[in-house]
XYZ file of N, CA, C and O in Angstrom:
716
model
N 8.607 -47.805 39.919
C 9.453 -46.621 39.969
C 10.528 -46.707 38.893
O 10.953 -47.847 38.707
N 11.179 -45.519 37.976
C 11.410 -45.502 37.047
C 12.965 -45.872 37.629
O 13.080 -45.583 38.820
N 14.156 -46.446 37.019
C 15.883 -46.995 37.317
C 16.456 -45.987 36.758
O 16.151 -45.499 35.670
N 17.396 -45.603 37.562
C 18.047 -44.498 36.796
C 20.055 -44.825 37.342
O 20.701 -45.407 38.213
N 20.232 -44.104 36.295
C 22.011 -44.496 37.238
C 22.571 -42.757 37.027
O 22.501 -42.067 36.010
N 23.013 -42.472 38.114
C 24.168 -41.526 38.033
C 25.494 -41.435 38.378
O 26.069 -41.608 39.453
N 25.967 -41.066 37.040
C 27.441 -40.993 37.198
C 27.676 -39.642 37.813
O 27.082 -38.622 37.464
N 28.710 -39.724 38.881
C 29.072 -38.855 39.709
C 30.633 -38.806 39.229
O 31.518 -39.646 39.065
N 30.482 -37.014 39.051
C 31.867 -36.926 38.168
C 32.967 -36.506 39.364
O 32.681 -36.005 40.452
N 34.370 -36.863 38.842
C 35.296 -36.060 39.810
C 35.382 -36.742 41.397
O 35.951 -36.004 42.201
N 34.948 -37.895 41.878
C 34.671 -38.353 43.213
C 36.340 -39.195 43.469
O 37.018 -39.816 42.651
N 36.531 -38.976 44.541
C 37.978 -39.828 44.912
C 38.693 -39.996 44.025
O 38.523 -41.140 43.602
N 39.483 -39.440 43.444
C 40.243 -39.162 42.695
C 41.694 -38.675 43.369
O 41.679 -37.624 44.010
N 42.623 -39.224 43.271
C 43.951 -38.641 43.629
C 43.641 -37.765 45.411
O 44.089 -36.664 45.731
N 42.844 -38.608 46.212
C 42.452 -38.073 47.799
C 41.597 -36.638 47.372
O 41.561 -35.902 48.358
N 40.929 -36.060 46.237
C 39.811 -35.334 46.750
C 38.561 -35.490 46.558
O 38.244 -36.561 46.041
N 37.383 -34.448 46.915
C 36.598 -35.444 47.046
C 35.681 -36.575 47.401
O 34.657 -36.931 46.817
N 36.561 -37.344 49.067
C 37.045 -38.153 49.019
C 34.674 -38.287 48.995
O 33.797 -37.447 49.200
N 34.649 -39.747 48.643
C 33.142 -39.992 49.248
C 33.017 -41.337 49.153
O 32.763 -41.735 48.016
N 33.154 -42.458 50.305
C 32.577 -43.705 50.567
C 31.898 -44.169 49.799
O 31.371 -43.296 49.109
N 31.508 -45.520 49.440
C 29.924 -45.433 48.553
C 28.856 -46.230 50.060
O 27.627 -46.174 50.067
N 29.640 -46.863 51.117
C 28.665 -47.078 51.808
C 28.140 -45.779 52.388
O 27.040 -45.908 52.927
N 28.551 -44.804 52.404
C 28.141 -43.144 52.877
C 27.061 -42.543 51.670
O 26.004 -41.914 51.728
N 27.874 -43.059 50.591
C 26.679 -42.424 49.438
C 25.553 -43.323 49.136
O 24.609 -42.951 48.439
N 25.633 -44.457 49.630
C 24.361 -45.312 49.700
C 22.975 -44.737 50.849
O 21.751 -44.633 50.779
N 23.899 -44.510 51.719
C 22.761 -43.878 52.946
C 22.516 -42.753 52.371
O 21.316 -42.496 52.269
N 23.224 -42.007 51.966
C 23.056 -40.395 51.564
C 21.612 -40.474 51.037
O 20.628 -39.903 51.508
N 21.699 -41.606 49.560
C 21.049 -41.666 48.951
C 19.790 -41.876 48.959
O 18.889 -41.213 48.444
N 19.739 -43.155 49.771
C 18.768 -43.643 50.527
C 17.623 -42.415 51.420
O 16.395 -42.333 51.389
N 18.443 -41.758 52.010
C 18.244 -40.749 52.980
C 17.295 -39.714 52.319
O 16.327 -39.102 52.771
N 17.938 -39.720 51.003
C 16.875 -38.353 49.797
C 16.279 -39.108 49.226
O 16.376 -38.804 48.037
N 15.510 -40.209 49.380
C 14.332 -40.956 48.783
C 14.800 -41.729 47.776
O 13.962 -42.061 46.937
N 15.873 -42.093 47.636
C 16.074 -43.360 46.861
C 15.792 -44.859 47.285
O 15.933 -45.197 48.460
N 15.489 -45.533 46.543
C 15.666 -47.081 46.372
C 16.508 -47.824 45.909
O 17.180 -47.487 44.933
N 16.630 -48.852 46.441
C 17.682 -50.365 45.908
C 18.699 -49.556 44.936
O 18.866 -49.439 43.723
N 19.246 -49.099 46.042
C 20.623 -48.246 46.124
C 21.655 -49.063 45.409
O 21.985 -50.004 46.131
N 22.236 -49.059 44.360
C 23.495 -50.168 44.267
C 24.652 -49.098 43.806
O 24.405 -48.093 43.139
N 26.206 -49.550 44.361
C 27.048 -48.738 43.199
C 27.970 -49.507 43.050
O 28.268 -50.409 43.833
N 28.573 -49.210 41.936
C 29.654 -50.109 41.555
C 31.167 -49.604 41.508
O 31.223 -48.528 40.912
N 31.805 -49.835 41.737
C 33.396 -49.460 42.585
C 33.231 -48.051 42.782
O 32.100 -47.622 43.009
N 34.583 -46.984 42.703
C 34.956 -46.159 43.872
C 34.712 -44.616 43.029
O 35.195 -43.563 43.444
N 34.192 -44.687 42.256
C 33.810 -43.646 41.053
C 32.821 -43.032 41.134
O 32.901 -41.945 40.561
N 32.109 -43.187 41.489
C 30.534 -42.679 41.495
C 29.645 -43.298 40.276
O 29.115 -42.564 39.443
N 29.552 -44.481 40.256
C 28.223 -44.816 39.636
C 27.430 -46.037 40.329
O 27.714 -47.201 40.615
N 26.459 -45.325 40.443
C 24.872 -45.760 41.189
C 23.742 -46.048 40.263
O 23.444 -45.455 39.226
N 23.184 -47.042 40.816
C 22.387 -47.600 39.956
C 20.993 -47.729 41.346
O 20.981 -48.343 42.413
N 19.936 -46.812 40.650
C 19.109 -46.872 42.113
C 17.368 -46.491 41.276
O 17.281 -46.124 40.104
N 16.120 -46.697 42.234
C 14.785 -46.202 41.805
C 14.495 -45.065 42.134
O 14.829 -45.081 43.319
N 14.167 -44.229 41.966
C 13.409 -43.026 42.214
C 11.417 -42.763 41.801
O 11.018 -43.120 40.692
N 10.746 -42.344 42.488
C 9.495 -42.214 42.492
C 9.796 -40.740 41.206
O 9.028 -40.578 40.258
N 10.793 -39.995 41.409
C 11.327 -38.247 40.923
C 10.996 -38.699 39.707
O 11.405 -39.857 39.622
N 10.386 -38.315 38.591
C 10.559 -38.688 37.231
C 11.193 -37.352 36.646
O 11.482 -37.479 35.456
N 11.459 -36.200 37.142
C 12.030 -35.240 36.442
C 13.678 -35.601 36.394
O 14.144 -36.012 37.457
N 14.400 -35.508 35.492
C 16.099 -35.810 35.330
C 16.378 -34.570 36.507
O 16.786 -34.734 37.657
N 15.998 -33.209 35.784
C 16.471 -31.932 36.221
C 16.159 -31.939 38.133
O 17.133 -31.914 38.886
N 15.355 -31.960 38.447
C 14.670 -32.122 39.446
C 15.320 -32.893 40.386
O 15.584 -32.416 41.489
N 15.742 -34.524 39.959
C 16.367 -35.228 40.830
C 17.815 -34.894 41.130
O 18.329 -34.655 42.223
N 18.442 -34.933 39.743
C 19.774 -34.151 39.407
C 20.083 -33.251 41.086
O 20.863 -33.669 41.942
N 19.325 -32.101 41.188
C 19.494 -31.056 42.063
C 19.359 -32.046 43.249
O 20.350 -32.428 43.872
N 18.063 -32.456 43.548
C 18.047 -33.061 44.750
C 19.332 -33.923 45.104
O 20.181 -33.590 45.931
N 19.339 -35.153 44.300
C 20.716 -35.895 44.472
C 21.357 -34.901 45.455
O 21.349 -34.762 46.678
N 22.110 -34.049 44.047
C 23.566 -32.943 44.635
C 23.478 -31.905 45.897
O 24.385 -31.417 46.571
N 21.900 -31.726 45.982
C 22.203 -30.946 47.308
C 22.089 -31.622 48.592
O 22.151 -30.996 49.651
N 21.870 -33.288 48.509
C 21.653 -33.850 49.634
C 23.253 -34.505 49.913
O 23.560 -34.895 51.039
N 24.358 -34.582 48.590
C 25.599 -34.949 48.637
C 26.171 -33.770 49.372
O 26.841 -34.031 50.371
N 26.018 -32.586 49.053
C 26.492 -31.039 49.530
C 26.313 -31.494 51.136
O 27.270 -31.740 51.871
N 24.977 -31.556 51.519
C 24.778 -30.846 52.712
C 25.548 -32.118 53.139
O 26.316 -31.889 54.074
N 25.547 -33.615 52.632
C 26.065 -34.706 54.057
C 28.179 -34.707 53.432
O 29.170 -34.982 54.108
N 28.102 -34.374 52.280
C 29.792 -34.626 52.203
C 30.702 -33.413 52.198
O 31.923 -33.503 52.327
N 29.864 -31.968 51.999
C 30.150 -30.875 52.351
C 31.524 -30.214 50.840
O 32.581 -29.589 50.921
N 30.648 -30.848 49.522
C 31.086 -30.886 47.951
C 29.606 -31.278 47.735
O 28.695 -31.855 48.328
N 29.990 -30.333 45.968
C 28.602 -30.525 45.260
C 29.526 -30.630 43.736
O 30.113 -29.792 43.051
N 29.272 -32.346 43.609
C 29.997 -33.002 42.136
C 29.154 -32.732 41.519
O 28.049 -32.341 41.896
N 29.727 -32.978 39.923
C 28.660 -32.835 39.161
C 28.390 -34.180 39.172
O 29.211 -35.062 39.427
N 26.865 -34.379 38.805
C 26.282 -35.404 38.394
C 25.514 -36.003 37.345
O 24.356 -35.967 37.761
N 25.523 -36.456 36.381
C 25.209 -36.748 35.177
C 23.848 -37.871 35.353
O 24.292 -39.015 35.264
N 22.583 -37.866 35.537
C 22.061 -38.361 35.348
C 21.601 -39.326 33.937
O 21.562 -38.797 32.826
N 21.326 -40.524 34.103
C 20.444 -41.531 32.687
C 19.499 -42.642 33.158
O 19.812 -43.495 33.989
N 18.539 -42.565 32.662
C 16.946 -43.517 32.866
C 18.020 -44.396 32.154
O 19.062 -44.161 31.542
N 17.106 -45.841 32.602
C 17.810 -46.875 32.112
C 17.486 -46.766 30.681
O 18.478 -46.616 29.968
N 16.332 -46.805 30.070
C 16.323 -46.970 28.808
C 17.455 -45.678 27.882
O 17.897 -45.756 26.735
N 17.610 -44.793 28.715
C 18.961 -43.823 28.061
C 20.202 -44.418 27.963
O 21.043 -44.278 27.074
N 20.242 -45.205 29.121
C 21.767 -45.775 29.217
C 21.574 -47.555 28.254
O 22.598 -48.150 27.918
N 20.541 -47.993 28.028
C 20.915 -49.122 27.079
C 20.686 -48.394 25.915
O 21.463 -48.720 25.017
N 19.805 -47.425 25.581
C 20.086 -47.042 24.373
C 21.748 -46.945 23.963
O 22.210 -47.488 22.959
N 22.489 -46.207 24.864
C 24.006 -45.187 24.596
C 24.647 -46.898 23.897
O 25.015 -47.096 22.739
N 24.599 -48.047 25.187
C 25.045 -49.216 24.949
C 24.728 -50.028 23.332
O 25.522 -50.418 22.476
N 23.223 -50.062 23.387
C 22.969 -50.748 21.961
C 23.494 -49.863 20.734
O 23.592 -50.481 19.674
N 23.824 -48.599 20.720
C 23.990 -47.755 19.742
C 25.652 -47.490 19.655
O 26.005 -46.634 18.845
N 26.909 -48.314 20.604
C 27.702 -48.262 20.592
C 28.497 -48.999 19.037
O 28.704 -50.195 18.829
N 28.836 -47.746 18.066
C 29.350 -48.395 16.881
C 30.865 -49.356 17.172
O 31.125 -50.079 16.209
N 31.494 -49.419 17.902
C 32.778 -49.683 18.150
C 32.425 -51.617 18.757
O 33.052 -52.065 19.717
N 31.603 -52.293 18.164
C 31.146 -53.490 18.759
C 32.651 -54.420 18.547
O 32.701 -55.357 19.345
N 33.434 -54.355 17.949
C 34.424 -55.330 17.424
C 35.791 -54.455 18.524
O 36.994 -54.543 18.276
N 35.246 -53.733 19.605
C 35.857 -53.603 20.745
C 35.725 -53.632 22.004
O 36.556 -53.535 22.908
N 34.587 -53.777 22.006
C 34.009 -54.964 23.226
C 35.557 -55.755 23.961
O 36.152 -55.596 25.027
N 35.754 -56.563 22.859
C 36.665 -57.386 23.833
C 37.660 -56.892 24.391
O 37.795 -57.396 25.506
N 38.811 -55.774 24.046
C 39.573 -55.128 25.031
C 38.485 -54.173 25.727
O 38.315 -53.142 25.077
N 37.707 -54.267 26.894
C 36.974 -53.378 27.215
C 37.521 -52.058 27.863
O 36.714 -51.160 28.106
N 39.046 -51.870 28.198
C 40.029 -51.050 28.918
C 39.692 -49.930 27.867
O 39.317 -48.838 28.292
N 39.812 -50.154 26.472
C 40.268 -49.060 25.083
C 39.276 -48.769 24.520
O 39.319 -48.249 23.405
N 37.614 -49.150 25.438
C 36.746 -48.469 24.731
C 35.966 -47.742 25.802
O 35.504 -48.253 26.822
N 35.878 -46.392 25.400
C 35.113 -45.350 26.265
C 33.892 -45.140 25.648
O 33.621 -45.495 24.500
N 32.976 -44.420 26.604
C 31.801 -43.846 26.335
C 31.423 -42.555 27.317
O 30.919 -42.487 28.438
N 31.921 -41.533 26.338
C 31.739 -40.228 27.325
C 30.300 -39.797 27.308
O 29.742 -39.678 26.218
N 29.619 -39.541 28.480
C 27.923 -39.281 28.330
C 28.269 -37.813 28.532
O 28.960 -37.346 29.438
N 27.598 -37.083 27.413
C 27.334 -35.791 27.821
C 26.510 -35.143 28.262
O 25.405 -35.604 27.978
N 26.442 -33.636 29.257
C 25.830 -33.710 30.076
C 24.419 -33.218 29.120
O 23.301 -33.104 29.623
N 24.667 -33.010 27.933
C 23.560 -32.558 26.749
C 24.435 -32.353 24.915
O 25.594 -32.323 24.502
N 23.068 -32.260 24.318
C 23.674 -32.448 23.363
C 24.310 -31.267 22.908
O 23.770 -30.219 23.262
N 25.932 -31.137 21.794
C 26.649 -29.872 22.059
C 26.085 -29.380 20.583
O 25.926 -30.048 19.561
N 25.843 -27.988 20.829
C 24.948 -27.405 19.675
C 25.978 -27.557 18.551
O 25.630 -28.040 17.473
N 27.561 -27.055 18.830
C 28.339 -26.908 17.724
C 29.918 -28.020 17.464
O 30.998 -27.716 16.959
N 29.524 -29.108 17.950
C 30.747 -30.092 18.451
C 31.905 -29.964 17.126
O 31.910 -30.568 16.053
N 32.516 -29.303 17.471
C 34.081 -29.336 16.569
C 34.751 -30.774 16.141
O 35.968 -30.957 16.131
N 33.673 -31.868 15.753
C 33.949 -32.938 14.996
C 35.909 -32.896 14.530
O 36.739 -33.716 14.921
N 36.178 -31.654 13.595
C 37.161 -31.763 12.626
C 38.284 -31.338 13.137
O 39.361 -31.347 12.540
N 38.044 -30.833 14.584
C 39.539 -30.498 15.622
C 39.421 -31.502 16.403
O 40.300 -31.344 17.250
N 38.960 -32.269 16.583
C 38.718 -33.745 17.421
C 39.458 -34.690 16.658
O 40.382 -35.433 16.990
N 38.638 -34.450 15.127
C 39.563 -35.600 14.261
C 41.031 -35.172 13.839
O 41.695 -35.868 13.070
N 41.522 -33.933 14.410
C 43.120 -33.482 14.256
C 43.611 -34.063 15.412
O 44.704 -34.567 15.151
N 43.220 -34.265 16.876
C 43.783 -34.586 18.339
C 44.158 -36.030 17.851
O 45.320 -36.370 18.071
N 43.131 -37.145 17.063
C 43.479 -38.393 17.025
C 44.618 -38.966 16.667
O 45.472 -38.417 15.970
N 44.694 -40.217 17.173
C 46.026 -41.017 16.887
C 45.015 -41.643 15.260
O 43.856 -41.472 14.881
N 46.424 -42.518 14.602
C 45.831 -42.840 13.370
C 45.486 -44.316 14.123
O 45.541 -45.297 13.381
N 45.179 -44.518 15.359
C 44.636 -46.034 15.634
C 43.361 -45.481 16.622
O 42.785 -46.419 17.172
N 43.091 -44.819 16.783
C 41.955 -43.752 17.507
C 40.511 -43.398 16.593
O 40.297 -42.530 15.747
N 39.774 -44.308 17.078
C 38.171 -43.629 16.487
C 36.960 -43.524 17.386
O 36.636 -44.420 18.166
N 36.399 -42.544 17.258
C 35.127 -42.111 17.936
C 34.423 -41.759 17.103
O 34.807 -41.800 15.933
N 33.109 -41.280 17.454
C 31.666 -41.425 17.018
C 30.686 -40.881 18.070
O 30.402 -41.316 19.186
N 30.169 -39.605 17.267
C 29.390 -38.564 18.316
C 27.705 -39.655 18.249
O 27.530 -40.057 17.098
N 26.981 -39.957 18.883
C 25.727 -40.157 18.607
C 25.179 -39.765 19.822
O 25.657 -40.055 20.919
N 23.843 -38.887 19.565
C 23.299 -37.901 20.763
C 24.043 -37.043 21.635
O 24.452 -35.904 21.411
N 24.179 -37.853 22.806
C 24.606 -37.397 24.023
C 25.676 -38.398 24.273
O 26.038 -38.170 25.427
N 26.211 -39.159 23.908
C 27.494 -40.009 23.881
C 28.082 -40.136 22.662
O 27.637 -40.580 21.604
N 29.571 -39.505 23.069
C 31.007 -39.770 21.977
C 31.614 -40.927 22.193
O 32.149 -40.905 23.302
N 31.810 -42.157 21.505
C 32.364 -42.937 22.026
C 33.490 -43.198 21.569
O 33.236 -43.832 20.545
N 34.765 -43.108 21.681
C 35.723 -43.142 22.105
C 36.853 -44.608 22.007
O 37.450 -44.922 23.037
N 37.168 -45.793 20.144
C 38.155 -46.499 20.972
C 39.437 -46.600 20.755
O 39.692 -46.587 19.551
N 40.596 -46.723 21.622
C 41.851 -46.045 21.929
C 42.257 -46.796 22.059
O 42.649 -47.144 23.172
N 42.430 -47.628 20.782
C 43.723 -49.123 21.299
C 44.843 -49.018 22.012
O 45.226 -49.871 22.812
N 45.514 -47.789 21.710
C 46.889 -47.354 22.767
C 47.054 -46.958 24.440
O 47.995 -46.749 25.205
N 45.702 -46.983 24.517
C 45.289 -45.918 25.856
C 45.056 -45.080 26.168
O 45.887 -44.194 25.966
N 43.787 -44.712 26.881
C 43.329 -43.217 26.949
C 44.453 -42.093 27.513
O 44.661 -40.977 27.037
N 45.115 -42.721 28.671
C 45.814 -42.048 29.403
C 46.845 -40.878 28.448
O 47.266 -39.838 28.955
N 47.026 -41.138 27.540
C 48.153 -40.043 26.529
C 46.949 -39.138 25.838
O 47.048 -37.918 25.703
N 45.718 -39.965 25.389
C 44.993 -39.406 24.356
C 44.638 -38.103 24.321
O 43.708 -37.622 24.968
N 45.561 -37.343 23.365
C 44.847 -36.026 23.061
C 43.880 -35.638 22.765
O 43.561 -34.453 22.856
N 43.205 -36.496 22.358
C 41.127 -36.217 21.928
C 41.034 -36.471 23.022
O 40.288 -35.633 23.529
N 41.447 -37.337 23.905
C 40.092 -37.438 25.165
C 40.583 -36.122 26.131
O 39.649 -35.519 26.661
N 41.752 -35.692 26.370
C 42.144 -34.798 26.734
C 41.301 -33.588 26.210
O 40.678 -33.000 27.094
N 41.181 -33.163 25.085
C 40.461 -32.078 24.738
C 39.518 -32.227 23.766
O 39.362 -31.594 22.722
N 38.557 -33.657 24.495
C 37.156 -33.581 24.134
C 36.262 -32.763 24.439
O 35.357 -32.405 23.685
N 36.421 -32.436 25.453
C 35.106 -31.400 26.491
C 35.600 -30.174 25.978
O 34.585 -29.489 26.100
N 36.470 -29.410 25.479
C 36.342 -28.547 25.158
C 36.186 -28.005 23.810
O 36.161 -26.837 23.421
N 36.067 -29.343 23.055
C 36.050 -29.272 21.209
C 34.522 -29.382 21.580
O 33.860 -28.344 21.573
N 34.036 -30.358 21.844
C 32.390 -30.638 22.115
C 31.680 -29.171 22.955
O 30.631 -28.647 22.580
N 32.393 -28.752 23.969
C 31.444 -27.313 24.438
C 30.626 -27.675 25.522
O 29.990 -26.781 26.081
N 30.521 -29.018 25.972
C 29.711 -29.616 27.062
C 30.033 -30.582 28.096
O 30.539 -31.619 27.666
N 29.879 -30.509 29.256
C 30.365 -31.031 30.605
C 30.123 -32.689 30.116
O 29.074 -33.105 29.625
N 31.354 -33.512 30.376
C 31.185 -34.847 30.301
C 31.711 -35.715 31.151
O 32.697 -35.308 31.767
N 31.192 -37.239 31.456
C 31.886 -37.899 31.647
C 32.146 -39.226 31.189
O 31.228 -39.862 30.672
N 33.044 -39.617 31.289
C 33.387 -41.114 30.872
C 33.544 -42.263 31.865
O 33.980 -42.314 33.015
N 33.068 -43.114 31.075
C 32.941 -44.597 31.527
C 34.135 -45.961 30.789
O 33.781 -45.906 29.611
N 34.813 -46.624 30.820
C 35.268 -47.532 29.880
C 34.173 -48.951 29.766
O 33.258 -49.074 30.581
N 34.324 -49.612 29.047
C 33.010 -50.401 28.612
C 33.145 -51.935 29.896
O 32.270 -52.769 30.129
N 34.119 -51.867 30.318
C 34.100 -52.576 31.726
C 33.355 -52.306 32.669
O 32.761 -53.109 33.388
N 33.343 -50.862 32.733
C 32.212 -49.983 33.954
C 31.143 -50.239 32.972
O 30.084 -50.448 33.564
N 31.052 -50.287 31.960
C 29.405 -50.030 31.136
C 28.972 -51.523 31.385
O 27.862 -51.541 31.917
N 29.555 -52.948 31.147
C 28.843 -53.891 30.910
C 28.911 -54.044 32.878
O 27.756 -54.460 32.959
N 29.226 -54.022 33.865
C 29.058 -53.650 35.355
C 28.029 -53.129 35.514
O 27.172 -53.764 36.128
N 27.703 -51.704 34.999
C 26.390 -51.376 35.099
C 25.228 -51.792 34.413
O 24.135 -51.718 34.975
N 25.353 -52.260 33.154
C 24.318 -53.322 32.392
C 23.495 -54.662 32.869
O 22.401 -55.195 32.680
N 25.138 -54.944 33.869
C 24.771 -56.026 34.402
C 24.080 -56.076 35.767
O 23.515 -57.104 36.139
N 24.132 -54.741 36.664
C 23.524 -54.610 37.914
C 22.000 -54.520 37.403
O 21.118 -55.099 38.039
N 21.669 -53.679 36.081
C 20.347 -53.583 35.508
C 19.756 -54.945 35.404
O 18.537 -55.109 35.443
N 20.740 -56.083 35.253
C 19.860 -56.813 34.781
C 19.656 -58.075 35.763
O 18.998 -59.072 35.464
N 20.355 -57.860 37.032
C 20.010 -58.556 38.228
C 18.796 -57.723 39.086
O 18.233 -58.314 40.008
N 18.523 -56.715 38.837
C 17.305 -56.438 39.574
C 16.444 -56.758 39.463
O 15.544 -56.384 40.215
């Protein structure tokens, strides 16, 4: 059965939301998933599915979260080989080691017209990213938390995203590679 992880956007956040992951493990379980895993309080799951359609599971996932948590997040689906691709193709390698200041926003598709040159106006002069496919990656020696690009990435790009910092990425790399 094919590994897939979804990031579940917007989950427990500042009390809304709110969703367990031992609740979203059964949930999950419950709509035909396998070897359910997630990793802290965010929404990312790392699980098998028999579903080989993205689109297909996508829905299922969210309407089986709807009907048991009574919210329908968005959810960003990636096959594993999508999500080590995003990883091996991460240009920012000589930031690895602060893993806090390097992001990887997965988008929910690729943006037909991404405003590259109002992105590169939001930046700090210690701020660089790098569109490749369906992930901008994002590193912010100062901290995301002020960053005006990450602030008004999703709307220079034109497409629903979410982000990960490379702490959550090598977490989920690493649940891939204990299975």
């Amino acid at each position: 059965m094919p590994d897939w992880i979804a990031l579940i956007r917007g989950i427990n956040v500042g009390g809304h939301n709110k969703m367990p992951m031992v609740e979203l493990r059964t949930t999950l379980e419950s709509a035909g998933c396998c070897s359910v895993r997630t990793y802290i309080q965010s929404g990312n799951v790392v699980f098998t599915s028999a579903n080989r359609s993205k689109r297909k599971l996508a829905k299922h996932l969210g309407d089986a979260i709807e009907e048991h948590f009574g919210f329908r997040p968005a959810i960003l689906l990636l096959s594993e080989d999508d999500f080590r691709t995003a990883v091996a193709s991460n240009p920012f390698l000589d930031a690895i080691a602060a893993a806090q200041t390097l992001h990887f926003f997965f988008l929910d598709s690729a943006p037909c017209v991404p405003d590259l040159d109002a992105l590169a106006k939001l930046a700090t002069a210690s701020e660089r990213f790098e569109l490749v496919d369906t992930v901008f990656y994002l590193h912010s020696p100062d901290g995301i938390g002020r960053s005006k690009l990450a602030a008004g990435l999703e709307r220079k790009l034109g497409v629903p995203t979410t982000a990960r910092n490379f702490r959550t990425i090598q977490a989920l790399s690493d649940i891939f590679d204990d299975a």
